[in-house]
Short mmCIF file of C-alpha atoms and ligand atoms in Angstrom, two decimals:
data_model
loop_
_atom_site.label_atom_id
_atom_site.label_comp_id
_atom_site.label_asym_id
_atom_site.label_seq_id
_atom_site.Cartn_x
_atom_site.Cartn_y
_atom_site.Cartn_z
CA MET A 11 42.98 146.59 147.10
CA THR A 12 43.69 146.73 150.81
CA LYS A 13 42.99 149.76 152.97
CA GLU A 14 46.72 150.51 153.31
CA ILE A 15 47.35 150.68 149.59
CA GLU A 16 44.40 153.02 149.25
CA GLN A 17 46.18 155.32 151.64
CA PHE A 18 49.14 155.76 149.31
CA ALA A 19 46.64 156.05 146.48
CA GLN A 20 44.77 158.72 148.43
CA LEU A 21 47.95 160.73 148.63
CA GLY A 22 48.07 160.71 144.84
CA ILE A 23 50.49 157.85 144.23
CA GLY A 24 49.53 155.83 141.15
CA GLU A 25 48.86 152.13 140.82
CA ALA A 26 52.23 151.11 139.43
CA LEU A 27 54.09 152.59 142.40
CA THR A 28 51.65 151.38 145.05
CA ALA A 29 52.03 147.86 143.62
CA ALA A 30 55.83 148.20 143.68
CA LEU A 31 55.68 149.45 147.28
CA LEU A 32 53.59 146.47 148.27
CA GLU A 33 56.15 144.17 146.70
CA TYR A 34 58.70 145.59 149.14
CA GLY A 35 56.30 145.30 152.06
CA ILE A 36 55.52 149.02 152.28
CA GLU A 37 51.83 149.48 152.84
CA THR A 38 51.10 152.42 155.08
CA PRO A 39 52.55 155.88 154.50
CA SER A 40 54.71 157.13 157.35
CA PRO A 41 53.70 160.48 158.92
CA ILE A 42 56.24 162.43 156.89
CA GLN A 43 55.14 160.71 153.69
CA ALA A 44 51.51 161.52 154.42
CA GLU A 45 52.44 165.17 154.95
CA ALA A 46 55.00 165.69 152.22
CA ILE A 47 53.72 163.68 149.26
CA PRO A 48 50.68 165.86 148.40
CA PRO A 49 52.50 169.23 148.26
CA ILE A 50 55.49 167.75 146.40
CA LEU A 51 53.09 166.21 143.87
CA GLU A 52 51.54 169.64 143.40
CA GLY A 53 54.93 171.07 142.57
CA ARG A 54 55.22 173.14 145.75
CA ASP A 55 58.54 173.87 147.45
CA VAL A 56 58.84 171.82 150.64
CA LEU A 57 61.06 172.28 153.67
CA ALA A 58 60.95 169.12 155.75
CA GLN A 59 62.51 168.49 159.10
CA SER A 60 63.14 164.80 159.18
CA GLN A 61 65.71 162.23 160.05
CA THR A 62 66.59 159.08 158.24
CA GLY A 63 64.42 156.28 159.47
CA THR A 64 61.19 158.25 159.07
CA GLY A 65 60.66 157.22 155.45
CA LYS A 66 62.07 160.51 154.18
CA THR A 67 63.62 159.12 150.99
CA LEU A 68 60.33 157.84 149.65
CA CYS A 69 58.52 160.96 150.83
CA TYR A 70 60.12 162.83 147.96
CA LEU A 71 61.04 160.01 145.57
CA LEU A 72 57.48 158.72 145.19
CA PRO A 73 55.86 162.04 144.22
CA LEU A 74 58.83 163.07 142.08
CA LEU A 75 58.80 159.77 140.19
CA GLU A 76 55.10 160.43 139.58
CA ARG A 77 55.92 163.88 138.24
CA ILE A 78 58.64 162.74 135.88
CA ASP A 79 57.57 162.33 132.27
CA PRO A 80 59.22 159.06 131.16
CA GLU A 81 58.58 159.92 127.50
CA LYS A 82 60.95 162.90 127.68
CA LYS A 83 64.57 161.86 127.56
CA GLU A 84 65.70 164.59 129.94
CA THR A 85 67.14 164.76 133.43
CA GLN A 86 64.14 166.18 135.23
CA VAL A 87 64.96 165.65 138.91
CA LEU A 88 68.27 166.15 140.71
CA VAL A 89 68.84 164.87 144.25
CA ILE A 90 71.89 166.10 146.17
CA ALA A 91 73.09 164.06 149.16
CA PRO A 92 76.06 164.70 151.49
CA THR A 93 77.74 161.29 151.38
CA GLN A 94 78.45 158.57 148.88
CA GLU A 95 76.58 155.99 150.94
CA LEU A 96 73.43 158.05 151.23
CA ALA A 97 73.58 158.90 147.52
CA MET A 98 73.96 155.22 146.66
CA GLN A 99 71.02 154.33 148.89
CA ILE A 100 68.88 156.90 147.08
CA VAL A 101 70.02 155.58 143.69
CA ARG A 102 69.00 152.07 144.75
CA GLU A 103 65.56 153.29 145.81
CA GLY A 104 65.22 155.33 142.61
CA GLU A 105 66.06 152.29 140.48
CA LYS A 106 63.77 150.04 142.47
CA TYR A 107 60.68 152.19 142.15
CA GLY A 108 61.56 154.03 138.94
CA ALA A 109 61.67 150.75 137.02
CA ALA A 110 57.91 150.36 137.53
CA LEU A 111 57.39 153.58 135.53
CA GLY A 112 60.15 153.23 132.94
CA ILE A 113 62.25 155.88 134.67
CA GLY A 114 66.05 155.77 134.43
CA THR A 115 68.24 156.73 137.41
CA ILE A 116 71.91 157.71 137.47
CA GLY A 117 74.30 158.12 140.38
CA LEU A 118 76.80 160.99 140.00
CA ILE A 119 78.85 160.12 143.01
CA GLY A 120 82.39 161.00 144.02
CA GLY A 121 84.82 158.12 144.38
CA ALA A 122 83.42 156.29 141.34
CA SER A 123 84.62 156.57 137.74
CA ALA A 124 83.61 159.95 136.31
CA ALA A 125 84.09 158.66 132.75
CA ARG A 126 81.46 155.95 133.22
CA GLN A 127 79.04 158.45 134.70
CA ILE A 128 79.62 160.87 131.81
CA GLU A 129 78.94 158.06 129.35
CA LYS A 130 75.69 157.19 131.12
CA LEU A 131 74.67 160.86 131.27
CA ARG A 132 74.51 160.87 127.45
CA GLN A 133 71.43 158.65 127.72
CA ARG A 134 69.75 161.49 129.63
CA PRO A 135 68.46 159.55 132.63
CA HIS A 136 65.35 161.05 134.18
CA LEU A 137 66.56 161.08 137.77
CA ALA A 138 70.10 162.05 138.83
CA VAL A 139 71.39 161.56 142.36
CA GLY A 140 74.77 162.89 143.36
CA THR A 141 77.23 164.21 145.89
CA PRO A 142 77.97 167.97 145.78
CA GLY A 143 81.61 167.85 144.63
CA ARG A 144 81.06 165.45 141.72
CA LEU A 145 77.93 167.30 140.61
CA ARG A 146 79.75 170.61 140.53
CA GLU A 147 82.66 169.07 138.63
CA LEU A 148 80.27 167.70 136.00
CA LEU A 149 78.44 171.02 135.85
CA SER A 150 81.61 173.05 135.38
CA THR A 151 82.80 170.76 132.57
CA ARG A 152 79.32 171.00 131.05
CA LYS A 153 78.79 167.28 131.16
CA LEU A 154 75.79 167.87 133.37
CA LYS A 155 73.17 170.33 132.17
CA LEU A 156 70.53 171.53 134.50
CA HIS A 157 68.29 173.50 132.14
CA GLU A 158 65.73 170.71 132.05
CA VAL A 159 65.85 169.94 135.75
CA ARG A 160 62.48 170.85 137.21
CA THR A 161 63.09 169.75 140.78
CA ILE A 162 66.13 169.85 143.03
CA VAL A 163 66.17 167.95 146.31
CA LEU A 164 68.72 168.55 149.09
CA ASP A 165 68.67 165.46 151.25
CA GLU A 166 70.25 165.93 154.70
CA ALA A 167 70.76 169.58 153.86
CA ASP A 168 72.33 170.32 157.26
CA GLN A 169 75.01 167.73 156.63
CA ILE A 170 75.71 169.07 153.15
CA PHE A 171 76.46 172.41 154.79
CA GLN A 172 78.44 170.92 157.66
CA MET A 173 80.59 169.07 155.18
CA GLY A 174 81.40 172.25 153.30
CA GLY A 175 79.09 171.76 150.32
CA ALA A 176 77.47 175.22 150.50
CA ASP A 177 79.35 176.61 147.48
CA ASP A 178 78.61 173.54 145.40
CA VAL A 179 74.92 173.82 146.22
CA ARG A 180 74.92 177.52 145.31
CA SER A 181 76.45 176.79 141.89
CA LEU A 182 73.99 173.98 141.27
CA LEU A 183 71.03 176.16 142.15
CA LYS A 184 72.36 178.94 139.93
CA GLY A 185 72.66 176.57 137.01
CA ALA A 186 69.06 175.41 137.28
CA LEU A 187 65.83 176.94 135.98
CA ARG A 188 64.54 179.90 137.94
CA ASP A 189 61.15 178.37 138.50
CA ARG A 190 62.39 174.99 139.65
CA GLN A 191 60.76 173.19 142.53
CA LEU A 192 62.94 172.86 145.66
CA VAL A 193 62.67 170.21 148.35
CA PHE A 194 64.99 170.39 151.37
CA LEU A 195 65.13 167.67 153.98
CA SER A 196 67.13 168.15 157.11
CA ALA A 197 67.31 166.61 160.57
CA THR A 198 67.96 170.02 162.03
CA LEU A 199 66.91 173.41 160.67
CA GLY A 200 69.93 175.51 161.52
CA PRO A 201 70.62 179.02 160.19
CA ASP A 202 72.30 177.73 156.98
CA VAL A 203 69.35 175.63 155.92
CA ARG A 204 66.78 178.21 156.96
CA GLY A 205 68.75 180.97 155.22
CA LEU A 206 68.96 179.05 151.96
CA ALA A 207 65.27 178.19 152.16
CA GLN A 208 64.39 181.84 152.72
CA ARG A 209 66.50 183.00 149.80
CA GLU A 210 65.63 180.32 147.30
CA MET A 211 62.22 178.88 148.08
CA ARG A 212 58.89 180.29 147.12
CA ASP A 213 56.19 180.03 149.75
CA PRO A 214 57.45 176.67 151.00
CA VAL A 215 55.28 174.16 152.77
CA ASP A 216 56.81 173.27 156.15
CA VAL A 217 56.67 169.61 156.93
CA GLY A 218 58.14 168.28 160.09
CA ILE A 219 58.42 165.75 162.75
CA GLU A 220 60.45 167.39 165.47
CA PRO A 221 63.51 165.21 166.00
CA GLU A 222 62.98 165.67 169.72
CA GLN A 223 59.53 164.13 169.49
CA LYS A 224 60.86 161.24 167.49
CA LEU A 225 63.60 160.71 170.05
CA VAL A 226 61.12 160.73 172.90
CA LYS A 227 58.74 158.35 171.24
CA LEU A 228 60.87 155.69 169.76
CA THR A 229 64.22 155.51 171.43
CA GLN A 230 65.28 154.96 174.99
CA HIS A 231 68.29 157.07 175.97
CA LEU A 232 70.70 155.89 178.62
CA TYR A 233 74.21 156.60 179.73
CA PHE A 234 76.74 154.66 181.78
CA GLU A 235 79.56 156.30 183.68
CA CYS A 236 82.92 154.60 183.92
CA GLN A 237 86.58 155.40 184.03
CA GLN A 238 88.35 156.16 180.78
CA ARG A 239 90.27 152.90 180.86
CA ASP A 240 87.05 150.87 181.37
CA ARG A 241 85.21 152.20 178.33
CA ILE A 242 85.74 149.15 176.16
CA ASP A 243 84.82 146.83 178.98
CA THR A 244 81.68 148.82 179.70
CA LEU A 245 80.82 148.57 176.01
CA ARG A 246 81.34 144.82 176.18
CA ARG A 247 78.99 144.56 179.13
CA VAL A 248 76.38 146.75 177.44
CA VAL A 249 76.49 144.55 174.33
CA ARG A 250 76.40 141.37 176.39
CA HIS A 251 73.50 142.66 178.44
CA TYR A 252 71.28 144.06 175.71
CA ASN A 253 72.34 141.36 173.27
CA PRO A 254 71.44 143.21 170.06
CA GLU A 255 71.60 141.48 166.73
CA ARG A 256 73.51 144.47 165.36
CA ALA A 257 74.75 147.73 166.82
CA ILE A 258 76.66 150.79 165.65
CA VAL A 259 79.41 152.01 167.95
CA PHE A 260 80.29 155.65 167.41
CA VAL A 261 83.74 157.04 168.03
CA ASN A 262 84.84 160.64 167.55
CA GLN A 263 88.25 160.10 166.08
CA ALA A 264 89.04 158.00 163.07
CA ASP A 265 92.64 157.53 164.14
CA THR A 266 91.66 155.37 167.11
CA ILE A 267 89.05 153.37 165.28
CA ALA A 268 91.31 150.46 164.31
CA GLU A 269 92.38 150.12 167.92
CA VAL A 270 88.77 149.99 169.11
CA GLU A 271 87.95 147.41 166.44
CA ALA A 272 90.92 145.26 167.46
CA LYS A 273 90.02 145.43 171.15
CA LEU A 274 86.42 144.45 170.48
CA ASN A 275 87.42 141.54 168.30
CA HIS A 276 89.88 140.50 170.97
CA LEU A 277 86.90 140.30 173.33
CA GLY A 278 85.02 138.15 170.83
CA LEU A 279 82.56 140.87 169.81
CA GLU A 280 82.81 140.64 165.99
CA ALA A 281 83.45 144.24 165.04
CA ARG A 282 84.39 145.99 161.81
CA THR A 283 84.97 149.62 160.97
CA LEU A 284 83.62 152.25 158.66
CA TYR A 285 85.53 155.49 158.38
CA GLY A 286 85.57 158.48 156.10
CA ASP A 287 88.47 157.60 153.87
CA SER A 288 87.94 153.89 153.35
CA ASP A 289 87.70 153.22 149.64
CA LYS A 290 84.29 152.86 148.14
CA VAL A 291 84.45 149.11 147.54
CA THR A 292 85.58 148.39 151.11
CA ARG A 293 82.83 150.55 152.53
CA ALA A 294 80.16 148.98 150.36
CA THR A 295 81.37 145.49 151.34
CA VAL A 296 81.46 146.33 155.05
CA LEU A 297 77.97 147.79 154.90
CA SER A 298 76.44 144.92 153.03
CA GLN A 299 78.07 142.44 155.41
CA PHE A 300 76.72 144.40 158.36
CA ARG A 301 73.23 144.55 156.87
CA SER A 302 73.27 140.82 156.22
CA GLY A 303 74.43 140.02 159.76
CA LYS A 304 77.96 138.78 158.98
CA PHE A 305 79.28 140.74 161.96
CA ARG A 306 77.68 142.40 164.92
CA LEU A 307 79.28 145.74 165.73
CA LEU A 308 79.98 148.46 163.23
CA VAL A 309 82.48 150.93 164.65
CA ALA A 310 82.04 154.21 162.82
CA THR A 311 82.74 157.91 162.85
CA ASP A 312 79.89 160.39 162.44
CA VAL A 313 80.81 161.23 158.87
CA ALA A 314 81.03 157.59 157.82
CA ALA A 315 77.66 156.69 159.29
CA ARG A 316 75.77 159.71 158.01
CA GLY A 317 72.37 158.81 156.61
CA LEU A 318 72.89 155.07 156.84
CA ASP A 319 69.76 153.03 156.79
CA ILE A 320 70.29 149.77 158.63
CA PRO A 321 66.92 148.12 158.97
CA GLY A 322 66.18 146.76 162.42
CA LEU A 323 69.15 148.37 164.16
CA GLU A 324 68.37 148.01 167.86
CA LEU A 325 71.28 149.68 169.56
CA VAL A 326 73.50 152.69 169.04
CA VAL A 327 76.43 153.11 171.41
CA HIS A 328 78.28 156.39 171.79
CA LEU A 329 81.68 155.12 172.91
CA ASP A 330 82.76 158.74 172.77
CA PRO A 331 79.97 161.18 173.62
CA ALA A 332 78.58 163.04 170.61
CA THR A 333 80.22 166.42 170.06
CA ASP A 334 76.89 168.26 170.29
CA SER A 335 73.19 167.53 170.53
CA GLU A 336 72.75 167.69 166.74
CA HIS A 337 75.29 164.91 166.31
CA TYR A 338 73.59 163.04 169.13
CA VAL A 339 70.28 163.22 167.26
CA HIS A 340 71.92 162.01 164.06
CA ARG A 341 73.58 159.08 165.79
CA ALA A 342 70.57 158.08 167.86
CA GLY A 343 68.45 158.37 164.72
CA ARG A 344 70.10 155.23 163.31
CA THR A 345 67.94 153.24 165.71
CA GLY A 346 64.27 153.45 166.61
CA ARG A 347 63.33 153.69 162.96
CA MET A 348 59.97 153.27 161.32
CA GLY A 349 58.09 152.71 164.53
CA ARG A 350 60.49 150.19 166.05
CA LYS A 351 61.95 150.57 169.48
CA GLY A 352 65.56 151.60 169.73
CA LEU A 353 68.15 152.12 172.40
CA SER A 354 70.84 154.75 172.48
CA VAL A 355 73.59 154.23 175.06
CA SER A 356 76.36 156.71 175.82
CA ILE A 357 79.49 155.69 177.67
CA VAL A 358 81.01 158.61 179.52
CA THR A 359 83.57 159.36 182.18
CA ASP A 360 82.47 161.26 185.29
CA ARG A 361 83.91 164.42 183.75
CA GLN A 362 81.75 163.94 180.67
CA ALA A 363 78.48 163.23 182.49
CA PHE A 364 77.52 166.91 182.30
CA ILE A 365 77.35 166.54 178.50
CA MET A 366 74.47 164.09 178.95
CA ARG A 367 72.64 166.57 181.14
CA ARG A 368 73.20 169.28 178.55
CA PHE A 369 71.88 167.10 175.71
CA SER A 370 68.86 166.16 177.83
CA ARG A 371 68.11 169.84 178.33
CA GLU A 372 68.71 170.84 174.72
CA LEU A 373 66.69 167.97 173.29
CA GLY A 374 63.94 167.99 175.89
CA THR A 375 64.49 164.26 176.29
CA GLU A 376 65.90 162.71 179.40
CA ILE A 377 69.06 160.72 178.90
CA GLN A 378 68.93 158.55 182.00
CA GLU A 379 71.90 157.35 183.96
CA ARG A 380 72.20 153.63 184.51
CA ALA A 381 74.74 151.45 186.25
CA MET A 382 75.68 147.86 185.74
CA TYR A 383 75.81 145.66 188.83
CA ASP A 384 76.18 141.92 188.76
CA GLY A 385 75.35 142.04 185.06
CA VAL A 386 72.03 143.78 185.76
CA VAL A 387 71.31 147.27 184.50
CA LEU A 388 70.05 149.41 187.34
CA ASP A 389 69.26 152.87 188.45
CA PRO A 390 72.63 154.11 189.90
CA ALA A 391 71.17 154.57 193.41
CA GLU A 392 69.93 151.00 193.38
CA ALA A 393 73.33 149.77 192.22
CA ASP A 394 75.02 151.71 195.04
CA GLU A 395 72.61 150.21 197.55
CA ARG A 396 73.28 146.68 196.38
CA ARG A 397 76.99 147.32 196.37
CA SER A 398 77.00 148.65 199.91
CA ARG A 399 74.79 145.77 201.07
CA ARG A 400 77.26 143.32 199.66
CA THR A 401 80.25 145.20 201.00
CA SER A 402 78.80 145.26 204.50
CA LYS A 403 78.15 141.49 204.34
CA SER A 404 81.55 140.62 202.94
CA PRO A 405 84.05 143.40 202.43
CA SER A 406 86.07 141.43 199.93
CA ALA A 407 83.06 140.57 197.77
CA GLY A 408 82.21 144.09 196.68
CA ARG A 409 85.70 145.19 195.81
CA SER A 410 85.93 143.95 192.24
CA ASP A 411 82.33 144.71 191.40
CA SER A 412 81.90 148.44 191.45
CA ALA A 413 79.83 150.19 188.79
CA LYS A 414 83.13 151.22 187.30
CA ALA A 415 84.57 147.73 187.18
CA PRO A 416 83.52 144.73 185.12
CA ALA A 417 80.37 143.02 186.37
CA LYS A 418 80.06 139.28 186.61
CA PRO A 419 78.05 138.28 183.58
CA ALA A 420 77.08 134.80 184.77
CA ALA A 421 75.28 136.34 187.71
CA ARG A 422 72.95 138.13 185.35
CA SER A 423 70.68 135.21 184.67
CA GLY A 424 70.40 134.46 188.36
CA ALA A 425 70.07 137.98 189.68
CA ALA A 426 66.59 139.27 190.29
CA PRO A 427 66.49 142.82 188.98
CA SER A 428 64.37 145.23 190.95
CA ALA A 429 61.03 145.81 189.28
CA ARG A 430 61.58 149.53 189.72
CA SER A 431 64.80 150.04 187.92
CA ALA A 432 66.35 146.99 186.29
CA GLU A 433 66.59 147.01 182.51
CA THR A 434 66.03 143.92 180.45
CA PRO A 435 68.06 142.83 177.45
CA LEU A 436 66.74 143.55 173.97
CA ASP A 437 65.11 140.20 173.60
CA GLY A 438 61.63 138.85 174.18
CA ALA A 439 59.11 141.63 174.34
CA GLU A 440 61.88 144.25 174.34
CA ARG A 441 63.13 143.00 171.01
CA GLN A 442 59.72 143.14 169.42
CA GLY A 443 59.17 146.23 167.29
CA ALA A 444 56.59 148.71 168.46
CA ASP A 445 54.86 148.04 165.17
CA GLY A 446 54.48 144.41 166.07
CA GLY A 447 57.40 143.25 163.94
CA PRO A 448 58.78 139.79 164.52
CA ALA A 449 60.54 139.19 167.80
CA ALA A 450 63.72 137.35 166.96
CA VAL A 451 64.81 135.93 170.26
CA ARG A 452 68.36 134.67 170.42
CA PRO A 453 69.91 132.73 173.20
CA LYS A 454 71.08 135.03 175.96
CA PRO A 455 74.76 135.81 175.81
CA ALA A 456 75.42 134.18 179.13
CA ALA A 457 74.75 130.87 177.40
CA LYS A 458 77.67 131.49 175.08
CA PRO A 459 80.15 133.61 176.98
CA ALA A 460 83.03 134.51 174.72
CA GLY A 461 86.27 134.10 176.52
CA ARG A 462 84.81 133.30 179.92
CA GLY A 463 85.41 130.45 182.29
CA PRO A 464 82.67 128.03 183.28
CA LYS A 465 81.80 130.05 186.37
CA GLY A 466 81.45 133.23 184.37
CA GLY A 467 84.30 134.87 186.22
CA LYS A 468 86.31 137.55 184.52
CA LYS A 469 88.68 135.98 182.09
CA GLN A 470 92.18 137.32 182.36
CA PRO A 471 94.45 134.49 181.33
CA ASN A 472 98.12 135.28 181.33
CA LYS A 473 98.38 135.31 177.58
CA ASP A 474 96.18 138.40 177.48
CA LYS A 475 98.66 140.27 179.54
CA GLY A 476 101.41 139.85 177.00
CA ALA A 477 100.92 141.54 173.67
CA PRO A 478 97.19 141.77 172.91
CA LYS A 479 96.13 141.74 169.31
CA TRP A 480 95.00 145.36 169.36
CA LEU A 481 98.45 146.47 170.43
CA LYS A 482 100.05 144.64 167.56
CA ASP A 483 97.39 146.03 165.22
CA LYS A 484 98.06 149.48 166.58
CA ARG A 485 101.60 149.24 165.34
CA SER A 486 100.30 148.67 161.83
CA PRO A 487 96.84 150.31 161.82
CA GLN A 488 94.66 149.85 158.75
CA ASP A 489 95.23 153.32 157.46
CA PRO A 490 92.82 155.05 159.78
CA SER A 491 91.72 158.49 158.75
P1 LIG B 528 64.55 156.53 155.22
O1 LIG B 528 63.92 157.39 156.26
O2 LIG B 528 64.29 157.04 153.86
O3 LIG B 528 66.01 156.30 155.50
O4 LIG B 528 63.82 155.09 155.26
C1 LIG B 528 64.00 154.16 156.26
C2 LIG B 528 63.52 152.78 155.88
O5 LIG B 528 62.10 152.68 155.96
C3 LIG B 528 63.87 152.31 154.47
O6 LIG B 528 64.37 150.99 154.55
C4 LIG B 528 62.56 152.34 153.73
O7 LIG B 528 62.49 151.37 152.71
C5 LIG B 528 61.56 152.06 154.81
N1 LIG B 528 60.26 152.70 154.58
C6 LIG B 528 60.04 153.88 153.96
N2 LIG B 528 58.73 154.19 154.00
C7 LIG B 528 58.11 153.19 154.64
C8 LIG B 528 56.73 152.94 155.00
N3 LIG B 528 55.77 153.78 154.66
N4 LIG B 528 56.48 151.79 155.67
C9 LIG B 528 57.47 150.94 156.00
N5 LIG B 528 58.77 151.10 155.69
C10 LIG B 528 59.09 152.23 155.03
#
């Protein structure tokens, strides 16, 4: 047995599960797992501040699977999650690891056939994972009985509240045994979550990695200022420069998402969308295609992307700035996971720049301003200096190359960034995970410029001026919500 497996064993996880973990390449407990597993195994109530990407799902699943008695045909553990995707992810993990112990898992998730779930419930699966609305519906029709449930987990408790699930949670807690074990996990511990914990938990163990600390450690936070009409082009340059394998692009409003998708595809950036009301099959297909690398940019709203676990996600772009610092933390938390480096880039107008300063203050993490000049990412002062140097040499040269106008991508490979402030793309050493994960280096984008002429000049052929695809798509949007 290797040292790493002993660590999970030292936390009280049995041989069957440590072997299953090893099969999936999980050897060393993450900090939250090391902290949360022992008290959960003891049956204590636990209030954990944690984001996705810290190993939070297994921090409760592993000890709870250990606590389940597979001989008893009863639903012993109930996990409540805010969204269908997160619930499905938890079901998958439950099935994966539960199988090693003969434990059955059921998903009681909105959007899927209730009849099938009711049928499966008759077999009394040991572990049930569900979304608040469907769980309450099954409880009120007495299809779901909670009198044997010994543990209730609220995963992403803050989101459950934000999405209006407070009443559902209250009914579920009322229907359960009085001396049940409670485990709450939440990225932020706002008054709702704290209040519920105070009312319902008994002497809870606090477990927490401050999200701020996680943000500081693992993710670099940058913002680029541009004019409103240049947002998509700035996004294009950010993607071209950092060259991530995959990135999530956040927008605030679902009704413009199809337009953003169409514009990005028009620029050759392979984008697809995920929004709140897409049907379950479409969403599952989009996500699995994104995970397997079939396309590069996932354009999503906050609700749609909640809790998503996309392994190896290197870049999160806020095409619209997050509505508050909590949302910022949630979005940025998609990257920089499990010890890997991540990058969070906000694209803002000059009127929105103050939001970045506010988030920096509230999160205690500096979100640094950067500017793009000649395809190189620079400190804004440095970009200004270079711009004025060029302008003074040749007034016409600088005109089309302001920080707020498209840079010339072909110049990137030739330009020598200043050692002080130039940023490098996410390849080579930058691409390598902090945990020493493999560094998948792809050819730099300049080698394969989509839609650019041989000299790398800005491509604006006449046909683009006519009726671009996104405009046509806008006339018949894909039912944005
Ligand atoms: P979560 O925070 O639950 O969303 O987990 C994020 C990802 O990390 C998932 O893909 C897990 O399978 C993975 N993971 C969980 N625990 C560990 C660990 N101890 N070591 C490596 N990967 C892990």
